[in-house]
Amino acid sequence: MLNTEALAGVRYRENDVRAFEELVRRYDRKLYNVALRLTGNPDEAKDLAQEALLRAYRGFSRFQLGTSFEKWLFRIASNLYIDRLRKQRNVRFESLDEPVPTASGQVEKALPDWSNNPEDVAEQNELADEIQAALQSLPINYRLAVILYDLEGFSYEEISGILRCSIGTVRSRIHRGRRLLREKLAPYVKPAAAAGARW
Amino acid sequence: MTCEKAMSLMSAYLDKELGFDEFRQVELHLAYCEACSQEYESLKATKELLGTLRAAELPREFWPELRERLGAVAAEERVAPARARPTSSARRSSARQLWWRGILRRASGGVGGSLFSSPMAKALVPAFLVLVLAALPMVWSAHRRPAEAQMSSRIDSIEPYFRDYVISEYDRPLSDKTSVGFVVTGQAVTMYTSDLLGPSSKVTRAGSLREASPSPPNTAGNEYTLISYPR
């Protein structure tokens, strides 16, 4: 928790959009990336991140100064995404019992702009697509926990604050999520073993 | 530790998110269990694979679009509160009105009327009065609290004078001040001392003075030049 956050918060209370922007600028890219990993679609991710920030702006009076603004913001984004999933009747909830989707194009999505990539763009994009597809296939609670920990570097304690669950639950969700990912990404996770089996 | 337990803790072990005891137990288990070691290695590889994902840049249009949406919300909120929601002070005052209305209704008839006419109520009224009288000093002291707080802040402002006094007496070990007094008037504090060996002295300082006076206390005259301590 930074004092500057509280200060920016106080300034924001004076209806200052620019102060709000200043406050959330340090989280915008991280927020967008979480949204991108959750949705797998750049347009949807942009809209989700923007909507989460708008909600934070509207509901700022409910934010308690002195608590972590970051956790609060990511909680809004997570809840927003879960709400959207629930509302979209045509979006199915994956469960552990469902068959593992392969990378043969079951997940239809637009590709994000990985602008910093060097020459091996194609190869890296291919792997990134596989990982993204595998993430997409995880149940939402596992997906959220894995994304927040493995991709965005939040601690278990922070994730328990964001998702409003116990650290034990965070631990179990990350573990189960990773085990599912390991199955889905088997050829990439154990290339040597897989090659050995084939030979 | 059983394999089942070790396996369930493997990700947390990998992330160093276990307590010391559990961490040590898993570590020991891994030292001799081949199956769990494989589990550990494969989870580690999975985690590393996720780490190869690069963070995407924020789309260029992200902030221009969002600023527009935020501006619209801000404009909406500037208009909305006045007509939509009662302000918090308005809510408070209406709550207060309701409270008063309840009191008045009870006092002027309704339940109150029948109560006051009963013999039990006649006995209760003096008891109630005694209670009120007993509670008065407590209420009175609660009202006096701000004044006490004010006094303590005055004491804080007097504290530097004691220091000045100690400094001024440093080269006069045999002096014998019979009394030290303070008079606080507005922003100024005056210290009076009477000395058996010398003339009485008086020190005045404005409470709002902030710059330090470079000269040391003048012990010869009646009035001291004080070192002002910035607060």
Coordinates of C-alpha atoms in Angstrom, one line a residue:
Chain A
M1 CA 0.0 0.0 0.0
L2 CA 1.5 3.3 -1.0
N3 CA 0.8 6.6 0.6
T4 CA 0.6 8.1 -2.9
E5 CA -2.4 5.8 -3.5
A6 CA -4.2 7.3 -0.6
L7 CA -3.3 10.8 -1.8
A8 CA -4.4 10.1 -5.3
G9 CA -7.5 8.7 -3.8
V10 CA -8.2 11.8 -1.8
R11 CA -7.6 13.9 -4.9
Y12 CA -9.9 11.7 -6.9
R13 CA -12.7 12.4 -4.4
E14 CA -12.7 15.9 -5.8
N15 CA -14.1 14.5 -9.0
D16 CA -10.8 14.6 -10.7
V17 CA -10.7 12.2 -13.6
R18 CA -7.1 13.0 -14.3
A19 CA -6.1 12.1 -10.7
F20 CA -7.9 8.8 -11.2
E21 CA -6.0 8.2 -14.3
E22 CA -2.8 8.9 -12.5
L23 CA -3.8 6.5 -9.8
V24 CA -4.7 3.6 -12.1
R25 CA -2.0 4.1 -14.8
R26 CA 0.4 1.9 -12.8
Y27 CA -2.0 -1.0 -13.1
D28 CA -3.5 -0.6 -16.5
R29 CA -1.2 -2.9 -18.4
K30 CA -1.3 -5.6 -15.8
L31 CA -5.1 -5.4 -15.7
Y32 CA -5.3 -5.6 -19.5
N33 CA -3.0 -8.6 -19.5
V34 CA -5.1 -10.4 -16.9
A35 CA -8.2 -9.7 -19.0
L36 CA -6.4 -10.9 -22.1
R37 CA -5.5 -14.2 -20.5
L38 CA -9.0 -14.6 -19.1
T39 CA -10.8 -13.9 -22.3
G40 CA -8.1 -14.9 -24.9
N41 CA -9.4 -12.1 -27.1
P42 CA -7.8 -8.6 -27.4
D43 CA -11.0 -6.7 -28.0
E44 CA -12.9 -8.5 -25.3
A45 CA -9.9 -7.9 -23.0
K46 CA -9.8 -4.2 -23.7
D47 CA -13.5 -3.9 -23.0
L48 CA -13.2 -5.9 -19.8
A49 CA -10.3 -3.8 -18.5
Q50 CA -11.9 -0.5 -19.4
E51 CA -15.2 -1.6 -17.9
A52 CA -13.4 -2.6 -14.7
L53 CA -11.7 0.8 -14.5
L54 CA -15.1 2.6 -15.1
R55 CA -16.6 0.5 -12.3
A56 CA -13.7 1.4 -10.0
Y57 CA -14.3 5.1 -10.8
R58 CA -18.0 4.9 -10.2
G59 CA -17.6 2.9 -7.0
F60 CA -14.6 4.7 -5.6
S61 CA -16.5 6.0 -2.6
R62 CA -16.7 2.3 -1.5
F63 CA -13.0 1.9 -1.6
Q64 CA -11.5 2.1 1.8
L65 CA -8.4 4.3 1.8
G66 CA -5.5 2.6 3.5
T67 CA -6.4 -0.8 2.0
S68 CA -4.8 -2.1 -1.2
F69 CA -6.2 -0.4 -4.2
E70 CA -4.6 -3.0 -6.5
K71 CA -6.5 -5.9 -4.8
W72 CA -9.7 -3.9 -5.0
L73 CA -9.2 -3.2 -8.7
F74 CA -8.4 -6.7 -9.6
R75 CA -11.3 -8.0 -7.6
I76 CA -13.6 -5.8 -9.6
A77 CA -12.2 -7.1 -12.8
S78 CA -12.4 -10.7 -11.7
N79 CA -16.0 -10.3 -10.5
L80 CA -16.9 -8.5 -13.7
Y81 CA -15.6 -11.3 -15.8
I82 CA -17.3 -14.0 -13.8
D83 CA -20.6 -12.0 -14.1
R84 CA -20.2 -11.8 -17.8
L85 CA -19.6 -15.5 -18.0
R86 CA -22.7 -16.2 -16.1
K87 CA -24.8 -13.8 -18.2
Q88 CA -23.6 -15.3 -21.5
R89 CA -25.8 -18.3 -21.6
N90 CA -24.0 -19.5 -24.7
V91 CA -20.6 -19.5 -22.9
R92 CA -20.2 -22.8 -21.3
F93 CA -18.6 -23.4 -17.9
E94 CA -15.9 -26.0 -18.2
S95 CA -15.6 -28.6 -15.6
L96 CA -13.1 -31.2 -14.6
D97 CA -15.1 -33.9 -16.3
E98 CA -15.1 -32.3 -19.7
P99 CA -12.9 -33.8 -22.4
V100 CA -9.6 -31.9 -22.9
P101 CA -9.9 -29.7 -25.9
T102 CA -7.0 -30.1 -28.3
A103 CA -5.2 -27.3 -30.1
S104 CA -6.9 -28.2 -33.4
G105 CA -8.9 -25.0 -33.5
Q106 CA -11.7 -25.6 -31.0
V107 CA -11.1 -22.2 -29.4
E108 CA -11.8 -19.5 -31.9
K109 CA -10.1 -16.2 -31.0
A110 CA -8.4 -13.2 -32.3
L111 CA -4.7 -13.1 -31.6
P112 CA -3.1 -10.4 -29.4
D113 CA -0.4 -8.1 -30.7
W114 CA 2.9 -9.4 -29.4
S115 CA 4.7 -6.4 -30.7
N116 CA 8.0 -6.9 -29.0
N117 CA 8.8 -10.3 -30.5
P118 CA 12.0 -10.9 -32.3
E119 CA 12.4 -13.1 -35.4
D120 CA 11.0 -16.3 -34.0
V121 CA 7.6 -14.7 -33.8
A122 CA 5.7 -17.5 -35.5
E123 CA 7.2 -20.2 -33.3
Q124 CA 6.6 -18.3 -30.1
N125 CA 3.1 -17.3 -31.2
E126 CA 2.3 -20.9 -31.8
L127 CA 3.4 -21.9 -28.3
A128 CA 1.7 -18.9 -26.8
D129 CA -1.5 -19.9 -28.6
E130 CA -1.2 -23.4 -27.2
I131 CA -0.8 -22.1 -23.7
Q132 CA -3.6 -19.6 -24.1
A133 CA -5.9 -22.4 -25.4
A134 CA -5.0 -24.5 -22.5
L135 CA -5.7 -21.6 -20.1
Q136 CA -9.1 -21.1 -21.8
S137 CA -10.0 -24.6 -21.1
L138 CA -9.5 -24.4 -17.3
P139 CA -12.5 -23.9 -15.0
I140 CA -12.7 -20.2 -14.3
N141 CA -11.6 -20.3 -10.7
Y142 CA -8.5 -22.3 -11.5
R143 CA -7.8 -20.0 -14.5
L144 CA -8.1 -16.9 -12.4
A145 CA -5.7 -18.2 -9.7
V146 CA -3.1 -19.5 -12.2
I147 CA -3.2 -16.3 -14.2
L148 CA -2.9 -14.1 -11.1
Y149 CA 0.0 -16.1 -9.7
D150 CA 2.0 -17.5 -12.7
L151 CA 1.5 -14.7 -15.1
E152 CA 1.0 -11.6 -13.0
G153 CA 3.1 -12.4 -10.0
F154 CA 0.6 -11.8 -7.2
S155 CA 1.3 -13.7 -4.0
Y156 CA -1.1 -16.4 -2.5
E157 CA -2.1 -13.9 0.1
E158 CA -2.9 -11.2 -2.4
I159 CA -4.9 -13.6 -4.5
S160 CA -6.8 -14.7 -1.5
G161 CA -7.7 -11.0 -1.0
I162 CA -8.6 -10.5 -4.7
L163 CA -10.7 -13.7 -4.9
R164 CA -12.0 -13.4 -1.4
C165 CA -11.2 -17.0 -0.5
S166 CA -8.8 -18.6 2.0
I167 CA -5.1 -19.1 1.2
G168 CA -5.7 -22.9 1.3
T169 CA -8.3 -22.5 -1.5
V170 CA -5.8 -20.4 -3.5
R171 CA -3.2 -23.1 -3.0
S172 CA -5.5 -25.8 -4.2
R173 CA -6.8 -23.9 -7.2
I174 CA -3.3 -23.1 -8.4
H175 CA -2.3 -26.7 -7.9
R176 CA -5.3 -28.2 -9.7
G177 CA -5.0 -25.6 -12.4
R178 CA -1.4 -26.4 -13.0
R179 CA -2.0 -30.1 -13.1
L180 CA -4.7 -29.6 -15.7
L181 CA -2.4 -27.4 -17.7
R182 CA 0.3 -30.0 -17.5
E183 CA -2.0 -32.6 -19.1
K184 CA -3.1 -30.2 -21.8
L185 CA 0.4 -29.1 -22.6
A186 CA 2.0 -32.4 -22.1
P187 CA 4.1 -32.3 -25.4
Y188 CA 5.6 -29.0 -24.3
V189 CA 6.0 -29.8 -20.6
K190 CA 7.9 -33.0 -20.9
P191 CA 9.5 -32.9 -24.4
A192 CA 12.3 -35.2 -23.5
A193 CA 10.1 -37.8 -21.8
A194 CA 7.6 -37.6 -24.7
A195 CA 10.3 -38.0 -27.3
G196 CA 11.8 -40.9 -25.4
A197 CA 8.5 -42.7 -25.3
R198 CA 8.1 -42.2 -29.0
W199 CA 11.6 -43.4 -29.8
Chain B
M1 CA 4.5 -37.5 5.0
T2 CA 2.5 -39.5 2.6
C3 CA 2.8 -39.2 -1.1
E4 CA -0.8 -38.0 -1.3
K5 CA -0.1 -35.2 1.1
A6 CA 3.2 -34.3 -0.5
M7 CA 1.5 -34.2 -4.0
S8 CA -1.2 -31.9 -2.7
L9 CA 1.4 -29.5 -1.4
M10 CA 3.6 -29.6 -4.4
S11 CA 2.6 -26.4 -6.1
A12 CA 2.8 -24.4 -2.9
Y13 CA 6.2 -26.0 -2.3
L14 CA 7.3 -25.0 -5.7
D15 CA 6.1 -21.5 -5.1
K16 CA 7.7 -21.3 -1.7
E17 CA 4.3 -20.5 -0.2
L18 CA 4.4 -23.2 2.5
G19 CA 5.1 -22.7 6.2
F20 CA 8.6 -23.8 7.4
D21 CA 7.4 -27.1 8.8
E22 CA 5.4 -28.2 5.7
F23 CA 8.2 -27.0 3.5
R24 CA 10.8 -29.1 5.3
Q25 CA 8.5 -32.2 5.3
V26 CA 7.9 -32.0 1.5
E27 CA 11.6 -31.4 1.0
L28 CA 12.5 -34.5 3.0
H29 CA 9.9 -36.5 1.2
L30 CA 11.2 -35.5 -2.2
A31 CA 14.7 -36.6 -1.2
Y32 CA 13.6 -40.2 -1.3
C33 CA 10.4 -40.4 -3.3
E34 CA 10.9 -40.8 -7.0
A35 CA 7.2 -40.5 -8.0
C36 CA 6.8 -37.2 -6.1
S37 CA 10.1 -35.9 -7.5
Q38 CA 8.7 -36.5 -11.0
E39 CA 5.5 -34.7 -10.0
Y40 CA 7.6 -31.8 -8.8
E41 CA 9.7 -31.6 -12.0
S42 CA 6.7 -31.7 -14.2
L43 CA 4.8 -29.0 -12.3
K44 CA 7.9 -26.9 -12.3
A45 CA 8.2 -27.3 -16.1
T46 CA 4.5 -26.3 -16.4
K47 CA 5.1 -23.2 -14.4
E48 CA 8.1 -22.3 -16.5
L49 CA 6.2 -22.8 -19.6
L50 CA 3.6 -20.3 -18.4
G51 CA 6.5 -18.0 -17.7
T52 CA 7.3 -17.9 -21.4
L53 CA 4.2 -16.0 -22.2
R54 CA 5.0 -12.4 -22.9
A55 CA 3.0 -9.5 -21.5
A56 CA 1.1 -7.8 -24.2
E57 CA 1.3 -4.0 -24.7
L58 CA -1.7 -1.9 -23.9
P59 CA -3.6 -1.1 -27.1
R60 CA -3.0 2.5 -28.2
E61 CA -6.7 3.4 -28.2
F62 CA -7.1 2.1 -24.6
W63 CA -6.7 5.4 -22.8
P64 CA -8.2 7.8 -25.4
E65 CA -11.4 5.6 -25.4
L66 CA -11.4 5.2 -21.6
R67 CA -10.9 8.9 -21.0
E68 CA -13.9 9.6 -23.1
R69 CA -16.0 7.1 -21.1
L70 CA -14.7 8.4 -17.8
G71 CA -15.5 12.0 -18.8
A72 CA -19.1 11.0 -19.6
V73 CA -19.5 9.2 -16.2
A74 CA -18.0 12.2 -14.4
A75 CA -20.3 14.7 -16.2
E76 CA -23.3 12.4 -15.4
E77 CA -22.3 12.2 -11.7
R78 CA -22.0 16.0 -11.5
V79 CA -25.6 16.4 -12.5
A80 CA -27.1 13.3 -10.9
P81 CA -26.4 13.7 -7.1
A82 CA -28.4 16.9 -6.8
R83 CA -31.6 15.4 -8.1
A84 CA -31.3 11.7 -7.4
R85 CA -29.9 11.0 -4.0
P86 CA -30.5 13.0 -0.8
T87 CA -27.2 14.2 0.5
S88 CA -25.8 12.6 3.7
S89 CA -26.5 15.7 5.8
A90 CA -30.1 15.7 4.5
R91 CA -30.4 12.0 5.4
R92 CA -29.0 12.7 8.9
S93 CA -31.4 15.6 9.5
S94 CA -34.4 13.6 8.4
A95 CA -33.3 10.8 10.7
R96 CA -33.0 13.3 13.5
Q97 CA -36.5 14.6 12.8
L98 CA -38.0 11.0 13.0
W99 CA -36.2 10.5 16.3
W100 CA -37.7 13.7 17.7
R101 CA -41.1 12.9 16.4
G102 CA -41.0 9.6 18.2
I103 CA -40.1 11.3 21.5
L104 CA -42.8 14.0 21.1
R105 CA -45.4 11.4 20.2
R106 CA -44.6 9.4 23.3
A107 CA -44.6 12.5 25.6
S108 CA -47.9 13.9 24.3
G109 CA -50.3 11.1 24.7
G110 CA -50.4 7.7 23.0
V111 CA -48.4 5.3 25.1
G112 CA -47.1 8.1 27.3
G113 CA -50.5 9.3 28.3
S114 CA -51.7 6.1 29.8
L115 CA -48.3 5.5 31.5
F116 CA -48.2 8.8 33.3
S117 CA -51.7 8.3 34.7
S118 CA -50.9 4.9 36.3
P119 CA -49.7 4.8 40.0
M120 CA -46.6 2.9 39.0
A121 CA -45.6 5.7 36.7
K122 CA -46.1 8.2 39.6
A123 CA -43.5 6.2 41.5
L124 CA -41.2 5.9 38.5
V125 CA -41.1 9.6 37.7
P126 CA -39.1 10.6 40.9
A127 CA -36.7 7.7 40.3
F128 CA -36.2 8.9 36.7
L129 CA -35.5 12.4 38.0
V130 CA -32.9 11.0 40.4
L131 CA -31.3 9.1 37.6
V132 CA -31.1 12.2 35.5
L133 CA -29.5 14.1 38.3
A134 CA -27.0 11.4 38.8
A135 CA -26.1 11.3 35.2
L136 CA -25.7 15.1 34.9
P137 CA -22.0 15.2 36.1
M138 CA -21.1 12.5 33.6
V139 CA -22.8 14.5 30.7
W140 CA -21.1 17.6 32.1
S141 CA -17.7 16.0 32.1
A142 CA -18.2 14.7 28.5
H143 CA -19.0 18.2 27.4
R144 CA -15.9 19.5 29.2
R145 CA -13.6 17.1 27.4
P146 CA -12.8 19.4 24.5
A147 CA -11.7 22.1 27.0
E148 CA -9.4 19.6 28.6
A149 CA -7.9 18.8 25.2
Q150 CA -7.4 22.5 24.7
M151 CA -5.6 22.7 28.0
S152 CA -3.2 19.8 27.2
S153 CA -2.3 21.6 23.9
R154 CA -1.6 24.7 26.0
I155 CA 0.6 22.6 28.2
D156 CA 2.5 21.4 25.1
S157 CA 3.1 25.0 24.1
I158 CA 4.4 25.8 27.6
E159 CA 6.9 22.9 27.5
P160 CA 9.5 25.0 25.7
Y161 CA 9.4 27.6 28.4
F162 CA 10.5 25.0 31.0
R163 CA 13.4 24.2 28.7
D164 CA 14.2 27.9 28.5
Y165 CA 14.0 28.1 32.3
V166 CA 16.4 25.2 32.7
I167 CA 18.8 26.8 30.3
S168 CA 18.6 30.2 32.0
E169 CA 19.3 28.6 35.4
Y170 CA 22.3 26.6 34.1
D171 CA 24.9 29.3 35.1
R172 CA 23.0 30.2 38.3
P173 CA 23.2 27.0 40.3
L174 CA 22.5 28.8 43.6
S175 CA 19.4 30.6 42.5
D176 CA 16.2 29.7 44.2
K177 CA 13.1 30.4 42.2
T178 CA 10.2 30.3 44.6
S179 CA 7.5 30.1 42.0
V180 CA 7.1 29.7 38.3
G181 CA 3.8 30.7 36.7
F182 CA 2.3 30.9 33.3
V183 CA -0.3 33.2 31.9
V184 CA -1.8 32.3 28.5
T185 CA -3.5 35.1 26.6
G186 CA -4.5 34.3 23.1
Q187 CA -1.4 33.5 21.1
A188 CA 1.1 34.7 23.8
V189 CA 2.4 32.8 26.8
T190 CA 4.0 34.7 29.7
M191 CA 6.2 33.1 32.2
Y192 CA 6.6 34.7 35.6
T193 CA 9.2 33.7 38.1
S194 CA 10.2 35.2 41.5
D195 CA 13.7 34.7 42.8
L196 CA 14.8 35.1 46.4
L197 CA 18.3 36.2 45.2
G198 CA 17.4 38.5 42.4
P199 CA 14.6 40.5 40.8
S200 CA 11.4 38.8 39.5
S201 CA 11.5 38.0 35.8
K202 CA 8.9 37.9 33.2
V203 CA 9.1 36.2 29.8
T204 CA 6.6 36.6 27.0
R205 CA 6.4 34.8 23.8
A206 CA 3.9 34.6 21.0
G207 CA 2.8 31.1 20.4
S208 CA 2.9 31.5 16.7
L209 CA 6.6 32.5 16.6
R210 CA 8.5 30.0 14.5
E211 CA 11.9 31.4 13.8
A212 CA 14.6 30.8 16.3
S213 CA 16.2 33.6 18.2
P214 CA 20.0 33.3 18.0
S215 CA 20.8 35.1 21.2
P216 CA 21.1 33.2 24.5
P217 CA 18.8 33.9 27.5
N218 CA 19.6 37.2 29.0
T219 CA 19.6 36.6 32.7
A220 CA 20.5 40.1 33.7
G221 CA 17.2 41.8 32.9
N222 CA 13.7 41.2 34.0
E223 CA 12.6 39.9 30.6
Y224 CA 14.3 37.0 28.9
T225 CA 15.0 36.7 25.2
L226 CA 13.8 33.3 24.5
I227 CA 15.0 30.7 22.1
S228 CA 12.0 29.8 20.1
Y229 CA 11.6 26.1 19.3
P230 CA 10.0 25.5 16.0
R231 CA 7.1 23.1 16.3

